[in-house]
Amino acid sequence: MRTILYILPFLILFSCSHKASEEESTNNNLIEISKQQFEAEQMELGEIQLMTFPSKLYFTGYIKPNTNGWAKVGLPVEGIVQQIKANLGQAVQKNDPLFVIGGNQFIDLQQKYAESNARLSQLKADYNRVNLLYDENIGTEKEYITAKSKYESELAKNNALKMKLENIGLNVNRIAQASLYTSYTITSPIKGYITNMEATIGEYIDQQEEMASIVDTEKLRLQIIAFEKDIMSIKVGQQVEFHSSGKDEVALATISLVGRTVNSESKSIECYATIEPEYLDKFINNQFVEGEITLSSDTVAALPTDAIIQADDLSYALLLENETDSSYLFQKVNIQKGRSTKDFIEVKNKIRSGKIVTKGVYNIVVD
């Protein structure tokens, strides 16, 4: 009987020790924070929210004018630069003067037209006379065909010379009276800014040379360099956010054209986006930019970035378990992070509902 009484206290002690060990193990994920500390750290309680997260595609690209916003200036008739009336970087309107051109070729063209005009009058008179005789069966068919052929041939030549001179902006009636111009003026074909100037006074310019280029900044667009693997995700109408390299200010655009040809060297495809008008004056031609295309968006569970505690490669949040007069008891829960914005992080794993510390966890250390 005495032996049994000795053993019983040991059994009770062992049982209590085991129960305390289980309780300690159960509380391994619990963190106690006093209300005084909670207020001092400016902590806040909240809940998991439903947030819209976009799926985005990063890109690089350039600012380029559209097809009607860029012009190269050349000469309709080769000649010598006599005056330059605009400067590199200058804003010009359509039909503003750019260059004054002279030279023998220009004078020769006027001379040919004046001579052709005089010859055409003579050939027309001859043709009308022979045609009248032929209608009255006096002239021969051969004379009629010859006169008609000479007249129509000279008429075609005269019309071609006339069109060339009118394209330069000259009064052909004046030239027909042998009153020739000593020079002609090249004007801007569009409004915009002069982005290239290749002419100098006294220089001879032929018809193949580019004298200047003009870009209309109101018709700039975003050229996006996309890779072949991403092209099927890009659609007309998608929203684009972009900025120049090294700057944080974001501009907006909308996809307007998706390319269908792969560059054999870079394996990329060119796409274009229309820039919102209020951002056009913030960029210049050929400027390098980078940004993101919003491919799609969906609504998911999310927490503020300030609610996440980082410990090594893992992420945690604090879920409220109990509250006393003097403290809060939180459970440490693992967070599987997904997409992120500036202020929120997607929570990919399911977390039971409850209050979560959404702010002020930066000083909390978890094991």
mmCIF file of N, CA, C and O in Angstrom, residues 294-358:
data_model
loop_
_atom_site.group_PDB
_atom_site.id
_atom_site.type_symbol
_atom_site.label_atom_id
_atom_site.label_comp_id
_atom_site.label_asym_id
_atom_site.label_seq_id
_atom_site.Cartn_x
_atom_site.Cartn_y
_atom_site.Cartn_z
ATOM 1 N N THR A 294 -1.521 46.643 -70.157
ATOM 2 C CA THR A 294 -2.490 45.918 -69.332
ATOM 3 C C THR A 294 -3.213 44.911 -70.213
ATOM 4 O O THR A 294 -4.040 45.276 -71.048
ATOM 5 N N LEU A 295 -2.890 43.628 -70.036
ATOM 6 C CA LEU A 295 -3.460 42.573 -70.872
ATOM 7 C C LEU A 295 -4.857 42.180 -70.405
ATOM 8 O O LEU A 295 -5.748 41.935 -71.208
ATOM 9 N N SER A 296 -5.043 42.073 -69.085
ATOM 10 C CA SER A 296 -6.340 41.703 -68.518
ATOM 11 C C SER A 296 -6.330 42.079 -67.041
ATOM 12 O O SER A 296 -5.301 42.503 -66.502
ATOM 13 N N SER A 297 -7.461 41.921 -66.360
ATOM 14 C CA SER A 297 -7.518 42.190 -64.931
ATOM 15 C C SER A 297 -8.548 41.275 -64.284
ATOM 16 O O SER A 297 -9.527 40.875 -64.923
ATOM 17 N N ASP A 298 -8.301 40.916 -63.026
ATOM 18 C CA ASP A 298 -9.260 40.095 -62.287
ATOM 19 C C ASP A 298 -9.260 40.505 -60.817
ATOM 20 O O ASP A 298 -8.351 41.175 -60.339
ATOM 21 N N THR A 299 -10.329 40.111 -60.092
ATOM 22 C CA THR A 299 -10.497 40.486 -58.689
ATOM 23 C C THR A 299 -10.048 39.333 -57.793
ATOM 24 O O THR A 299 -10.526 38.206 -57.935
ATOM 25 N N VAL A 300 -9.125 39.631 -56.873
ATOM 26 C CA VAL A 300 -8.548 38.600 -56.005
ATOM 27 C C VAL A 300 -8.432 39.128 -54.585
ATOM 28 O O VAL A 300 -8.575 40.325 -54.333
ATOM 29 N N ALA A 301 -8.160 38.204 -53.638
ATOM 30 C CA ALA A 301 -7.929 38.585 -52.241
ATOM 31 C C ALA A 301 -6.577 39.271 -52.126
ATOM 32 O O ALA A 301 -5.605 38.868 -52.765
ATOM 33 N N ALA A 302 -6.526 40.308 -51.306
ATOM 34 C CA ALA A 302 -5.280 41.067 -51.184
ATOM 35 C C ALA A 302 -5.158 41.681 -49.803
ATOM 36 O O ALA A 302 -6.154 41.890 -49.093
ATOM 37 N N LEU A 303 -3.920 41.949 -49.419
ATOM 38 C CA LEU A 303 -3.604 42.639 -48.171
ATOM 39 C C LEU A 303 -2.725 43.843 -48.483
ATOM 40 O O LEU A 303 -1.973 43.839 -49.468
ATOM 41 N N PRO A 304 -2.770 44.869 -47.633
ATOM 42 C CA PRO A 304 -1.829 45.982 -47.811
ATOM 43 C C PRO A 304 -0.393 45.485 -47.693
ATOM 44 O O PRO A 304 -0.111 44.547 -46.933
ATOM 45 N N THR A 305 0.512 46.105 -48.397
ATOM 46 C CA THR A 305 1.923 45.711 -48.312
ATOM 47 C C THR A 305 2.456 45.888 -46.892
ATOM 48 O O THR A 305 3.358 45.160 -46.465
ATOM 49 N N ASP A 306 1.885 46.839 -46.140
ATOM 50 C CA ASP A 306 2.324 47.077 -44.761
ATOM 51 C C ASP A 306 1.880 45.978 -43.807
ATOM 52 O O ASP A 306 2.275 45.985 -42.631
ATOM 53 N N ALA A 307 1.056 45.026 -44.278
ATOM 54 C CA ALA A 307 0.588 43.948 -43.411
ATOM 55 C C ALA A 307 1.505 42.731 -43.476
ATOM 56 O O ALA A 307 1.346 41.796 -42.690
ATOM 57 N N ILE A 308 2.461 42.711 -44.390
ATOM 58 C CA ILE A 308 3.290 41.530 -44.629
ATOM 59 C C ILE A 308 4.591 41.609 -43.830
ATOM 60 O O ILE A 308 5.297 42.622 -43.840
ATOM 61 N N ILE A 309 4.903 40.511 -43.131
ATOM 62 C CA ILE A 309 6.167 40.362 -42.406
ATOM 63 C C ILE A 309 7.046 39.389 -43.187
ATOM 64 O O ILE A 309 6.617 38.282 -43.519
ATOM 65 N N GLN A 310 8.261 39.818 -43.506
ATOM 66 C CA GLN A 310 9.206 38.955 -44.216
ATOM 67 C C GLN A 310 10.153 38.282 -43.227
ATOM 68 O O GLN A 310 10.729 38.951 -42.365
ATOM 69 N N ALA A 311 10.289 36.966 -43.364
ATOM 70 C CA ALA A 311 11.231 36.206 -42.542
ATOM 71 C C ALA A 311 11.920 35.206 -43.451
ATOM 72 O O ALA A 311 11.317 34.224 -43.876
ATOM 73 N N ASP A 312 13.185 35.486 -43.754
ATOM 74 C CA ASP A 312 13.926 34.693 -44.738
ATOM 75 C C ASP A 312 13.163 34.735 -46.069
ATOM 76 O O ASP A 312 12.903 35.812 -46.587
ATOM 77 N N ASP A 313 12.792 33.576 -46.619
ATOM 78 C CA ASP A 313 12.088 33.535 -47.894
ATOM 79 C C ASP A 313 10.580 33.409 -47.723
ATOM 80 O O ASP A 313 9.862 33.196 -48.705
ATOM 81 N N LEU A 314 10.099 33.510 -46.484
ATOM 82 C CA LEU A 314 8.676 33.323 -46.220
ATOM 83 C C LEU A 314 8.012 34.645 -45.866
ATOM 84 O O LEU A 314 8.671 35.592 -45.435
ATOM 85 N N SER A 315 6.693 34.683 -46.059
ATOM 86 C CA SER A 315 5.906 35.875 -45.743
ATOM 87 C C SER A 315 4.798 35.498 -44.775
ATOM 88 O O SER A 315 4.187 34.425 -44.892
ATOM 89 N N TYR A 316 4.526 36.407 -43.831
ATOM 90 C CA TYR A 316 3.520 36.121 -42.804
ATOM 91 C C TYR A 316 2.620 37.341 -42.603
ATOM 92 O O TYR A 316 2.976 38.481 -42.929
ATOM 93 N N ALA A 317 1.443 37.054 -42.021
ATOM 94 C CA ALA A 317 0.552 38.096 -41.517
ATOM 95 C C ALA A 317 0.097 37.681 -40.123
ATOM 96 O O ALA A 317 0.208 36.501 -39.744
ATOM 97 N N LEU A 318 -0.398 38.638 -39.348
ATOM 98 C CA LEU A 318 -0.834 38.364 -37.988
ATOM 99 C C LEU A 318 -2.356 38.394 -37.926
ATOM 100 O O LEU A 318 -2.988 39.437 -38.145
ATOM 101 N N LEU A 319 -2.953 37.203 -37.588
ATOM 102 C CA LEU A 319 -4.406 37.046 -37.522
ATOM 103 C C LEU A 319 -4.834 37.052 -36.051
ATOM 104 O O LEU A 319 -4.311 36.285 -35.240
ATOM 105 N N LEU A 320 -5.788 37.919 -35.713
ATOM 106 C CA LEU A 320 -6.215 38.070 -34.324
ATOM 107 C C LEU A 320 -6.901 36.800 -33.825
ATOM 108 O O LEU A 320 -7.866 36.322 -34.421
ATOM 109 N N GLU A 321 -6.390 36.257 -32.690
ATOM 110 C CA GLU A 321 -6.965 35.073 -32.062
ATOM 111 C C GLU A 321 -7.787 35.439 -30.828
ATOM 112 O O GLU A 321 -8.862 34.888 -30.591
ATOM 113 N N ASN A 322 -7.270 36.375 -30.029
ATOM 114 C CA ASN A 322 -7.941 36.703 -28.765
ATOM 115 C C ASN A 322 -7.528 38.103 -28.322
ATOM 116 O O ASN A 322 -6.467 38.618 -28.730
ATOM 117 N N GLU A 323 -8.362 38.719 -27.518
ATOM 118 C CA GLU A 323 -8.076 40.056 -27.000
ATOM 119 C C GLU A 323 -8.421 40.095 -25.524
ATOM 120 O O GLU A 323 -9.474 39.618 -25.106
ATOM 121 N N THR A 324 -7.497 40.631 -24.722
ATOM 122 C CA THR A 324 -7.738 40.832 -23.292
ATOM 123 C C THR A 324 -7.742 42.322 -23.010
ATOM 124 O O THR A 324 -7.592 43.148 -23.914
ATOM 125 N N ASP A 325 -7.870 42.652 -21.742
ATOM 126 C CA ASP A 325 -7.867 44.068 -21.374
ATOM 127 C C ASP A 325 -6.534 44.733 -21.667
ATOM 128 O O ASP A 325 -6.468 45.940 -21.893
ATOM 129 N N SER A 326 -5.461 43.932 -21.672
ATOM 130 C CA SER A 326 -4.130 44.539 -21.787
ATOM 131 C C SER A 326 -3.355 44.127 -23.039
ATOM 132 O O SER A 326 -2.317 44.729 -23.329
ATOM 133 N N SER A 327 -3.847 43.152 -23.777
ATOM 134 C CA SER A 327 -3.041 42.682 -24.911
ATOM 135 C C SER A 327 -3.905 42.027 -25.983
ATOM 136 O O SER A 327 -5.093 41.757 -25.792
ATOM 137 N N TYR A 328 -3.223 41.824 -27.151
ATOM 138 C CA TYR A 328 -3.810 41.068 -28.258
ATOM 139 C C TYR A 328 -2.986 39.798 -28.441
ATOM 140 O O TYR A 328 -1.759 39.800 -28.246
ATOM 141 N N LEU A 329 -3.653 38.730 -28.838
ATOM 142 C CA LEU A 329 -2.978 37.477 -29.142
ATOM 143 C C LEU A 329 -3.215 37.178 -30.619
ATOM 144 O O LEU A 329 -4.358 37.054 -31.060
ATOM 145 N N PHE A 330 -2.118 37.103 -31.384
ATOM 146 C CA PHE A 330 -2.207 36.904 -32.837
ATOM 147 C C PHE A 330 -1.605 35.566 -33.235
ATOM 148 O O PHE A 330 -0.621 35.101 -32.640
ATOM 149 N N GLN A 331 -2.210 34.978 -34.270
ATOM 150 C CA GLN A 331 -1.645 33.771 -34.878
ATOM 151 C C GLN A 331 -0.832 34.171 -36.098
ATOM 152 O O GLN A 331 -1.273 34.959 -36.928
ATOM 153 N N LYS A 332 0.363 33.627 -36.197
ATOM 154 C CA LYS A 332 1.220 33.862 -37.364
ATOM 155 C C LYS A 332 0.753 32.948 -38.496
ATOM 156 O O LYS A 332 0.767 31.730 -38.355
ATOM 157 N N VAL A 333 0.298 33.552 -39.618
ATOM 158 C CA VAL A 333 -0.198 32.747 -40.745
ATOM 159 C C VAL A 333 0.679 33.000 -41.965
ATOM 160 O O VAL A 333 1.087 34.131 -42.248
ATOM 161 N N ASN A 334 0.974 31.930 -42.666
ATOM 162 C CA ASN A 334 1.800 32.027 -43.865
ATOM 163 C C ASN A 334 1.015 32.659 -45.007
ATOM 164 O O ASN A 334 -0.155 32.369 -45.213
ATOM 165 N N ILE A 335 1.679 33.531 -45.767
ATOM 166 C CA ILE A 335 1.062 34.206 -46.907
ATOM 167 C C ILE A 335 1.810 33.807 -48.180
ATOM 168 O O ILE A 335 3.034 33.963 -48.272
ATOM 169 N N GLN A 336 1.052 33.294 -49.153
ATOM 170 C CA GLN A 336 1.630 33.017 -50.480
ATOM 171 C C GLN A 336 1.342 34.229 -51.367
ATOM 172 O O GLN A 336 0.214 34.447 -51.789
ATOM 173 N N LYS A 337 2.390 35.011 -51.628
ATOM 174 C CA LYS A 337 2.213 36.261 -52.365
ATOM 175 C C LYS A 337 2.074 36.017 -53.874
ATOM 176 O O LYS A 337 2.703 35.118 -54.421
ATOM 177 N N GLY A 338 1.251 36.839 -54.488
ATOM 178 C CA GLY A 338 1.091 36.809 -55.940
ATOM 179 C C GLY A 338 1.505 38.142 -56.533
ATOM 180 O O GLY A 338 2.576 38.678 -56.225
ATOM 181 N N ARG A 339 0.643 38.711 -57.357
ATOM 182 C CA ARG A 339 0.938 39.990 -57.980
ATOM 183 C C ARG A 339 0.913 41.121 -56.955
ATOM 184 O O ARG A 339 0.348 40.964 -55.875
ATOM 185 N N SER A 340 1.519 42.220 -57.312
ATOM 186 C CA SER A 340 1.565 43.337 -56.369
ATOM 187 C C SER A 340 1.397 44.664 -57.095
ATOM 188 O O SER A 340 1.687 44.786 -58.286
ATOM 189 N N THR A 341 0.881 45.632 -56.363
ATOM 190 C CA THR A 341 0.846 47.017 -56.809
ATOM 191 C C THR A 341 1.659 47.818 -55.807
ATOM 192 O O THR A 341 2.344 47.242 -54.959
ATOM 193 N N LYS A 342 1.572 49.119 -55.893
ATOM 194 C CA LYS A 342 2.326 49.952 -54.966
ATOM 195 C C LYS A 342 1.869 49.742 -53.533
ATOM 196 O O LYS A 342 2.683 49.773 -52.598
ATOM 197 N N ASP A 343 0.575 49.502 -53.331
ATOM 198 C CA ASP A 343 0.026 49.459 -51.974
ATOM 199 C C ASP A 343 -0.513 48.098 -51.529
ATOM 200 O O ASP A 343 -0.735 47.900 -50.334
ATOM 201 N N PHE A 344 -0.735 47.175 -52.469
ATOM 202 C CA PHE A 344 -1.362 45.902 -52.116
ATOM 203 C C PHE A 344 -0.618 44.719 -52.728
ATOM 204 O O PHE A 344 0.057 44.840 -53.756
ATOM 205 N N ILE A 345 -0.785 43.556 -52.056
ATOM 206 C CA ILE A 345 -0.190 42.296 -52.502
ATOM 207 C C ILE A 345 -1.280 41.241 -52.580
ATOM 208 O O ILE A 345 -2.087 41.085 -51.651
ATOM 209 N N GLU A 346 -1.297 40.516 -53.672
ATOM 210 C CA GLU A 346 -2.278 39.433 -53.834
ATOM 211 C C GLU A 346 -1.960 38.284 -52.878
ATOM 212 O O GLU A 346 -0.799 37.886 -52.730
ATOM 213 N N VAL A 347 -2.986 37.751 -52.226
ATOM 214 C CA VAL A 347 -2.845 36.594 -51.343
ATOM 215 C C VAL A 347 -3.383 35.372 -52.089
ATOM 216 O O VAL A 347 -4.583 35.265 -52.338
ATOM 217 N N LYS A 348 -2.492 34.456 -52.435
ATOM 218 C CA LYS A 348 -2.887 33.328 -53.284
ATOM 219 C C LYS A 348 -3.456 32.161 -52.480
ATOM 220 O O LYS A 348 -4.244 31.379 -53.008
ATOM 221 N N ASN A 349 -3.034 32.003 -51.220
ATOM 222 C CA ASN A 349 -3.576 30.910 -50.416
ATOM 223 C C ASN A 349 -4.788 31.380 -49.616
ATOM 224 O O ASN A 349 -4.964 32.578 -49.366
ATOM 225 N N LYS A 350 -5.630 30.445 -49.226
ATOM 226 C CA LYS A 350 -6.860 30.786 -48.511
ATOM 227 C C LYS A 350 -6.553 31.001 -47.026
ATOM 228 O O LYS A 350 -5.939 30.165 -46.374
ATOM 229 N N ILE A 351 -6.994 32.151 -46.513
ATOM 230 C CA ILE A 351 -6.812 32.504 -45.105
ATOM 231 C C ILE A 351 -8.196 32.622 -44.466
ATOM 232 O O ILE A 351 -9.110 33.219 -45.051
ATOM 233 N N ARG A 352 -8.347 32.013 -43.265
ATOM 234 C CA ARG A 352 -9.660 32.088 -42.616
ATOM 235 C C ARG A 352 -9.974 33.533 -42.257
ATOM 236 O O ARG A 352 -9.079 34.343 -42.005
ATOM 237 N N SER A 353 -11.221 33.869 -42.280
ATOM 238 C CA SER A 353 -11.649 35.244 -42.044
ATOM 239 C C SER A 353 -11.330 35.670 -40.622
ATOM 240 O O SER A 353 -11.287 34.847 -39.699
ATOM 241 N N GLY A 354 -11.121 36.947 -40.449
ATOM 242 C CA GLY A 354 -10.809 37.495 -39.133
ATOM 243 C C GLY A 354 -10.030 38.782 -39.266
ATOM 244 O O GLY A 354 -9.667 39.207 -40.366
ATOM 245 N N LYS A 355 -9.777 39.391 -38.148
ATOM 246 C CA LYS A 355 -9.033 40.639 -38.136
ATOM 247 C C LYS A 355 -7.543 40.370 -38.307
ATOM 248 O O LYS A 355 -6.986 39.464 -37.686
ATOM 249 N N ILE A 356 -6.913 41.192 -39.128
ATOM 250 C CA ILE A 356 -5.484 41.057 -39.417
ATOM 251 C C ILE A 356 -4.820 42.408 -39.182
ATOM 252 O O ILE A 356 -5.400 43.455 -39.455
ATOM 253 N N VAL A 357 -3.582 42.378 -38.662
ATOM 254 C CA VAL A 357 -2.821 43.615 -38.496
ATOM 255 C C VAL A 357 -2.424 44.107 -39.887
ATOM 256 O O VAL A 357 -1.683 43.434 -40.608
ATOM 257 N N THR A 358 -2.922 45.267 -40.276
ATOM 258 C CA THR A 358 -2.680 45.775 -41.635
ATOM 259 C C THR A 358 -1.643 46.885 -41.685
ATOM 260 O O THR A 358 -1.284 47.354 -42.758
#
